[in-house]
């Protein structure tokens, strides 16, 4: 059985984007970026939505791996559509 996240996809993507820009483990300079990510992730929600919108259309490898209709419904749900 697959694990299910407890936070919405948009928040999780926004947190990753914030962490990527802030954390020294990525492209940032902060060695302890958790608090900064907690306080700034909402600034990246628009970017997170853009990422999900581009994923609405699966590529060929994704099509071969599974059901496109299910994928599109899942992305739509993540976008609140």
PDB file of N, CA and C in Angstrom, residues 5-70:
ATOM      1  N   UNK A   5       0.168  11.388   1.558  1.00  0.00           N
ATOM      2  CA  UNK A   5       0.633  12.608   2.210  1.00  0.00           C
ATOM      3  C   UNK A   5      -0.507  13.253   2.989  1.00  0.00           C
ATOM      4  N   UNK A   6      -0.161  13.941   4.055  1.00  0.00           N
ATOM      5  CA  UNK A   6      -1.177  14.612   4.871  1.00  0.00           C
ATOM      6  C   UNK A   6      -1.295  16.098   4.540  1.00  0.00           C
ATOM      7  N   UNK A   7      -0.411  16.612   3.698  1.00  0.00           N
ATOM      8  CA  UNK A   7      -0.488  18.016   3.279  1.00  0.00           C
ATOM      9  C   UNK A   7      -0.824  18.072   1.794  1.00  0.00           C
ATOM     10  N   UNK A   8      -1.496  19.130   1.359  1.00  0.00           N
ATOM     11  CA  UNK A   8      -1.865  19.244  -0.054  1.00  0.00           C
ATOM     12  C   UNK A   8      -0.632  19.305  -0.967  1.00  0.00           C
ATOM     13  N   UNK A   9      -0.797  18.814  -2.190  1.00  0.00           N
ATOM     14  CA  UNK A   9       0.302  18.782  -3.153  1.00  0.00           C
ATOM     15  C   UNK A   9       0.875  20.183  -3.401  1.00  0.00           C
ATOM     16  N   UNK A  10       0.014  21.185  -3.509  1.00  0.00           N
ATOM     17  CA  UNK A  10       0.505  22.540  -3.774  1.00  0.00           C
ATOM     18  C   UNK A  10       1.430  22.990  -2.649  1.00  0.00           C
ATOM     19  N   UNK A  11       1.054  22.739  -1.409  1.00  0.00           N
ATOM     20  CA  UNK A  11       1.918  23.118  -0.287  1.00  0.00           C
ATOM     21  C   UNK A  11       3.238  22.371  -0.334  1.00  0.00           C
ATOM     22  N   UNK A  12       3.195  21.085  -0.603  1.00  0.00           N
ATOM     23  CA  UNK A  12       4.430  20.298  -0.627  1.00  0.00           C
ATOM     24  C   UNK A  12       5.368  20.771  -1.720  1.00  0.00           C
ATOM     25  N   UNK A  13       4.824  21.065  -2.901  1.00  0.00           N
ATOM     26  CA  UNK A  13       5.659  21.566  -3.994  1.00  0.00           C
ATOM     27  C   UNK A  13       6.216  22.937  -3.631  1.00  0.00           C
ATOM     28  N   UNK A  14       5.384  23.817  -3.080  1.00  0.00           N
ATOM     29  CA  UNK A  14       5.836  25.150  -2.693  1.00  0.00           C
ATOM     30  C   UNK A  14       6.946  25.077  -1.649  1.00  0.00           C
ATOM     31  N   UNK A  15       6.822  24.154  -0.714  1.00  0.00           N
ATOM     32  CA  UNK A  15       7.870  23.983   0.302  1.00  0.00           C
ATOM     33  C   UNK A  15       9.183  23.509  -0.327  1.00  0.00           C
ATOM     34  N   UNK A  16       9.096  22.620  -1.292  1.00  0.00           N
ATOM     35  CA  UNK A  16      10.308  22.162  -1.985  1.00  0.00           C
ATOM     36  C   UNK A  16      10.954  23.324  -2.732  1.00  0.00           C
ATOM     37  N   UNK A  17      10.146  24.125  -3.406  1.00  0.00           N
ATOM     38  CA  UNK A  17      10.688  25.265  -4.140  1.00  0.00           C
ATOM     39  C   UNK A  17      11.329  26.277  -3.193  1.00  0.00           C
ATOM     40  N   UNK A  18      10.672  26.544  -2.073  1.00  0.00           N
ATOM     41  CA  UNK A  18      11.244  27.454  -1.077  1.00  0.00           C
ATOM     42  C   UNK A  18      12.554  26.892  -0.539  1.00  0.00           C
ATOM     43  N   UNK A  19      12.554  25.612  -0.212  1.00  0.00           N
ATOM     44  CA  UNK A  19      13.760  24.981   0.307  1.00  0.00           C
ATOM     45  C   UNK A  19      14.893  24.997  -0.688  1.00  0.00           C
ATOM     46  N   UNK A  20      14.553  24.818  -1.949  1.00  0.00           N
ATOM     47  CA  UNK A  20      15.574  24.837  -2.991  1.00  0.00           C
ATOM     48  C   UNK A  20      16.269  26.196  -3.044  1.00  0.00           C
ATOM     49  N   UNK A  21      15.526  27.243  -2.837  1.00  0.00           N
ATOM     50  CA  UNK A  21      16.105  28.584  -2.911  1.00  0.00           C
ATOM     51  C   UNK A  21      16.774  29.014  -1.607  1.00  0.00           C
ATOM     52  N   UNK A  22      16.349  28.450  -0.492  1.00  0.00           N
ATOM     53  CA  UNK A  22      16.844  28.906   0.808  1.00  0.00           C
ATOM     54  C   UNK A  22      17.899  27.999   1.431  1.00  0.00           C
ATOM     55  N   UNK A  23      17.778  26.721   1.238  1.00  0.00           N
ATOM     56  CA  UNK A  23      18.605  25.762   1.960  1.00  0.00           C
ATOM     57  C   UNK A  23      20.005  25.614   1.370  1.00  0.00           C
ATOM     58  N   UNK A  24      20.986  25.529   2.241  1.00  0.00           N
ATOM     59  CA  UNK A  24      22.360  25.274   1.814  1.00  0.00           C
ATOM     60  C   UNK A  24      22.480  23.881   1.205  1.00  0.00           C
ATOM     61  N   UNK A  25      21.523  23.007   1.480  1.00  0.00           N
ATOM     62  CA  UNK A  25      21.525  21.679   0.884  1.00  0.00           C
ATOM     63  C   UNK A  25      21.125  21.726  -0.583  1.00  0.00           C
ATOM     64  N   UNK A  26      20.663  22.886  -1.041  1.00  0.00           N
ATOM     65  CA  UNK A  26      20.286  23.063  -2.443  1.00  0.00           C
ATOM     66  C   UNK A  26      21.049  24.269  -2.991  1.00  0.00           C
ATOM     67  N   UNK A  27      20.322  25.289  -3.466  1.00  0.00           N
ATOM     68  CA  UNK A  27      20.974  26.457  -4.053  1.00  0.00           C
ATOM     69  C   UNK A  27      21.080  27.634  -3.091  1.00  0.00           C
ATOM     70  N   UNK A  28      20.540  27.498  -1.898  1.00  0.00           N
ATOM     71  CA  UNK A  28      20.532  28.609  -0.949  1.00  0.00           C
ATOM     72  C   UNK A  28      21.770  28.650  -0.074  1.00  0.00           C
ATOM     73  N   UNK A  29      21.692  29.479   0.944  1.00  0.00           N
ATOM     74  CA  UNK A  29      22.837  29.671   1.829  1.00  0.00           C
ATOM     75  C   UNK A  29      22.549  29.309   3.283  1.00  0.00           C
ATOM     76  N   UNK A  30      21.298  29.051   3.618  1.00  0.00           N
ATOM     77  CA  UNK A  30      20.897  28.809   4.999  1.00  0.00           C
ATOM     78  C   UNK A  30      21.120  27.342   5.372  1.00  0.00           C
ATOM     79  N   UNK A  31      22.000  27.101   6.323  1.00  0.00           N
ATOM     80  CA  UNK A  31      22.293  25.736   6.753  1.00  0.00           C
ATOM     81  C   UNK A  31      21.139  25.119   7.544  1.00  0.00           C
ATOM     82  N   UNK A  32      20.265  25.955   8.087  1.00  0.00           N
ATOM     83  CA  UNK A  32      19.109  25.505   8.878  1.00  0.00           C
ATOM     84  C   UNK A  32      17.874  26.246   8.371  1.00  0.00           C
ATOM     85  N   UNK A  33      17.402  25.853   7.195  1.00  0.00           N
ATOM     86  CA  UNK A  33      16.363  26.608   6.494  1.00  0.00           C
ATOM     87  C   UNK A  33      14.938  26.236   6.875  1.00  0.00           C
ATOM     88  N   UNK A  34      14.743  25.290   7.762  1.00  0.00           N
ATOM     89  CA  UNK A  34      13.380  24.815   8.056  1.00  0.00           C
ATOM     90  C   UNK A  34      12.449  25.943   8.490  1.00  0.00           C
ATOM     91  N   UNK A  35      12.894  26.799   9.399  1.00  0.00           N
ATOM     92  CA  UNK A  35      12.034  27.898   9.854  1.00  0.00           C
ATOM     93  C   UNK A  35      11.753  28.879   8.725  1.00  0.00           C
ATOM     94  N   UNK A  36      12.758  29.144   7.908  1.00  0.00           N
ATOM     95  CA  UNK A  36      12.578  30.058   6.777  1.00  0.00           C
ATOM     96  C   UNK A  36      11.594  29.475   5.768  1.00  0.00           C
ATOM     97  N   UNK A  37      11.685  28.184   5.522  1.00  0.00           N
ATOM     98  CA  UNK A  37      10.736  27.525   4.617  1.00  0.00           C
ATOM     99  C   UNK A  37       9.332  27.611   5.196  1.00  0.00           C
ATOM    100  N   UNK A  38       9.188  27.347   6.494  1.00  0.00           N
ATOM    101  CA  UNK A  38       7.877  27.434   7.142  1.00  0.00           C
ATOM    102  C   UNK A  38       7.258  28.816   6.982  1.00  0.00           C
ATOM    103  N   UNK A  39       8.077  29.847   7.021  1.00  0.00           N
ATOM    104  CA  UNK A  39       7.529  31.204   6.968  1.00  0.00           C
ATOM    105  C   UNK A  39       7.392  31.758   5.550  1.00  0.00           C
ATOM    106  N   UNK A  40       7.993  31.101   4.548  1.00  0.00           N
ATOM    107  CA  UNK A  40       7.962  31.671   3.193  1.00  0.00           C
ATOM    108  C   UNK A  40       7.347  30.786   2.123  1.00  0.00           C
ATOM    109  N   UNK A  41       6.999  29.552   2.442  1.00  0.00           N
ATOM    110  CA  UNK A  41       6.545  28.651   1.388  1.00  0.00           C
ATOM    111  C   UNK A  41       5.337  29.182   0.626  1.00  0.00           C
ATOM    112  N   UNK A  42       4.490  29.963   1.285  1.00  0.00           N
ATOM    113  CA  UNK A  42       3.289  30.490   0.610  1.00  0.00           C
ATOM    114  C   UNK A  42       3.646  31.422  -0.551  1.00  0.00           C
ATOM    115  N   UNK A  43       4.830  32.004  -0.493  1.00  0.00           N
ATOM    116  CA  UNK A  43       5.294  32.866  -1.595  1.00  0.00           C
ATOM    117  C   UNK A  43       5.533  32.061  -2.873  1.00  0.00           C
ATOM    118  N   UNK A  44       5.610  30.755  -2.760  1.00  0.00           N
ATOM    119  CA  UNK A  44       5.899  29.885  -3.888  1.00  0.00           C
ATOM    120  C   UNK A  44       4.675  29.110  -4.368  1.00  0.00           C
ATOM    121  N   UNK A  45       3.500  29.426  -3.832  1.00  0.00           N
ATOM    122  CA  UNK A  45       2.284  28.711  -4.231  1.00  0.00           C
ATOM    123  C   UNK A  45       1.987  28.881  -5.716  1.00  0.00           C
ATOM    124  N   UNK A  46       2.173  30.076  -6.248  1.00  0.00           N
ATOM    125  CA  UNK A  46       1.934  30.306  -7.680  1.00  0.00           C
ATOM    126  C   UNK A  46       2.831  29.438  -8.549  1.00  0.00           C
ATOM    127  N   UNK A  47       4.085  29.312  -8.138  1.00  0.00           N
ATOM    128  CA  UNK A  47       5.013  28.443  -8.867  1.00  0.00           C
ATOM    129  C   UNK A  47       4.574  26.983  -8.767  1.00  0.00           C
ATOM    130  N   UNK A  48       4.100  26.587  -7.596  1.00  0.00           N
ATOM    131  CA  UNK A  48       3.634  25.212  -7.397  1.00  0.00           C
ATOM    132  C   UNK A  48       2.431  24.921  -8.292  1.00  0.00           C
ATOM    133  N   UNK A  49       1.513  25.860  -8.383  1.00  0.00           N
ATOM    134  CA  UNK A  49       0.343  25.691  -9.255  1.00  0.00           C
ATOM    135  C   UNK A  49       0.802  25.555 -10.710  1.00  0.00           C
ATOM    136  N   UNK A  50       1.775  26.367 -11.113  1.00  0.00           N
ATOM    137  CA  UNK A  50       2.292  26.287 -12.486  1.00  0.00           C
ATOM    138  C   UNK A  50       2.891  24.916 -12.769  1.00  0.00           C
ATOM    139  N   UNK A  51       3.610  24.360 -11.807  1.00  0.00           N
ATOM    140  CA  UNK A  51       4.191  23.025 -11.970  1.00  0.00           C
ATOM    141  C   UNK A  51       3.077  21.999 -12.167  1.00  0.00           C
ATOM    142  N   UNK A  52       2.060  22.057 -11.329  1.00  0.00           N
ATOM    143  CA  UNK A  52       0.963  21.097 -11.462  1.00  0.00           C
ATOM    144  C   UNK A  52       0.221  21.271 -12.787  1.00  0.00           C
ATOM    145  N   UNK A  53       0.031  22.496 -13.232  1.00  0.00           N
ATOM    146  CA  UNK A  53      -0.683  22.722 -14.492  1.00  0.00           C
ATOM    147  C   UNK A  53       0.072  22.112 -15.671  1.00  0.00           C
ATOM    148  N   UNK A  54       1.392  22.220 -15.662  1.00  0.00           N
ATOM    149  CA  UNK A  54       2.153  21.641 -16.771  1.00  0.00           C
ATOM    150  C   UNK A  54       2.101  20.114 -16.733  1.00  0.00           C
ATOM    151  N   UNK A  55       1.883  19.542 -15.556  1.00  0.00           N
ATOM    152  CA  UNK A  55       1.808  18.087 -15.435  1.00  0.00           C
ATOM    153  C   UNK A  55       0.439  17.517 -15.800  1.00  0.00           C
ATOM    154  N   UNK A  56      -0.533  18.384 -16.111  1.00  0.00           N
ATOM    155  CA  UNK A  56      -1.858  17.872 -16.491  1.00  0.00           C
ATOM    156  C   UNK A  56      -1.788  16.957 -17.703  1.00  0.00           C
ATOM    157  N   UNK A  57      -0.857  17.256 -18.611  1.00  0.00           N
ATOM    158  CA  UNK A  57      -0.696  16.430 -19.798  1.00  0.00           C
ATOM    159  C   UNK A  57       0.523  15.539 -19.613  1.00  0.00           C
ATOM    160  N   UNK A  58       0.315  14.246 -19.448  1.00  0.00           N
ATOM    161  CA  UNK A  58       1.444  13.341 -19.237  1.00  0.00           C
ATOM    162  C   UNK A  58       2.279  13.204 -20.511  1.00  0.00           C
ATOM    163  N   UNK A  59       3.560  12.900 -20.326  1.00  0.00           N
ATOM    164  CA  UNK A  59       4.404  12.639 -21.491  1.00  0.00           C
ATOM    165  C   UNK A  59       4.257  11.164 -21.888  1.00  0.00           C
ATOM    166  N   UNK A  60       4.986  10.754 -22.918  1.00  0.00           N
ATOM    167  CA  UNK A  60       4.837   9.391 -23.431  1.00  0.00           C
ATOM    168  C   UNK A  60       5.213   8.331 -22.397  1.00  0.00           C
ATOM    169  N   UNK A  61       6.275   8.563 -21.653  1.00  0.00           N
ATOM    170  CA  UNK A  61       6.679   7.585 -20.632  1.00  0.00           C
ATOM    171  C   UNK A  61       5.607   7.456 -19.560  1.00  0.00           C
ATOM    172  N   UNK A  62       4.995   8.570 -19.179  1.00  0.00           N
ATOM    173  CA  UNK A  62       3.938   8.540 -18.174  1.00  0.00           C
ATOM    174  C   UNK A  62       2.715   7.808 -18.717  1.00  0.00           C
ATOM    175  N   UNK A  63       2.418   8.022 -19.980  1.00  0.00           N
ATOM    176  CA  UNK A  63       1.276   7.343 -20.597  1.00  0.00           C
ATOM    177  C   UNK A  63       1.474   5.826 -20.573  1.00  0.00           C
ATOM    178  N   UNK A  64       2.681   5.390 -20.874  1.00  0.00           N
ATOM    179  CA  UNK A  64       2.953   3.952 -20.879  1.00  0.00           C
ATOM    180  C   UNK A  64       2.862   3.354 -19.469  1.00  0.00           C
ATOM    181  N   UNK A  65       3.101   4.165 -18.459  1.00  0.00           N
ATOM    182  CA  UNK A  65       3.133   3.661 -17.081  1.00  0.00           C
ATOM    183  C   UNK A  65       1.761   3.517 -16.445  1.00  0.00           C
ATOM    184  N   UNK A  66       0.761   4.216 -16.943  1.00  0.00           N
ATOM    185  CA  UNK A  66      -0.518   4.140 -16.242  1.00  0.00           C
ATOM    186  C   UNK A  66      -1.677   4.759 -16.983  1.00  0.00           C
ATOM    187  N   UNK A  67      -2.760   4.935 -16.265  1.00  0.00           N
ATOM    188  CA  UNK A  67      -4.034   5.426 -16.792  1.00  0.00           C
ATOM    189  C   UNK A  67      -4.035   6.959 -16.844  1.00  0.00           C
ATOM    190  N   UNK A  68      -4.087   7.501 -18.053  1.00  0.00           N
ATOM    191  CA  UNK A  68      -4.047   8.955 -18.240  1.00  0.00           C
ATOM    192  C   UNK A  68      -5.243   9.629 -17.577  1.00  0.00           C
ATOM    193  N   UNK A  69      -6.415   9.051 -17.710  1.00  0.00           N
ATOM    194  CA  UNK A  69      -7.618   9.664 -17.136  1.00  0.00           C
ATOM    195  C   UNK A  69      -7.495   9.780 -15.619  1.00  0.00           C
ATOM    196  N   UNK A  70      -6.959   8.760 -14.978  1.00  0.00           N
ATOM    197  CA  UNK A  70      -6.765   8.809 -13.527  1.00  0.00           C
ATOM    198  C   UNK A  70      -5.756   9.900 -13.186  1.00  0.00           C
TER     199      UNK A  70
END
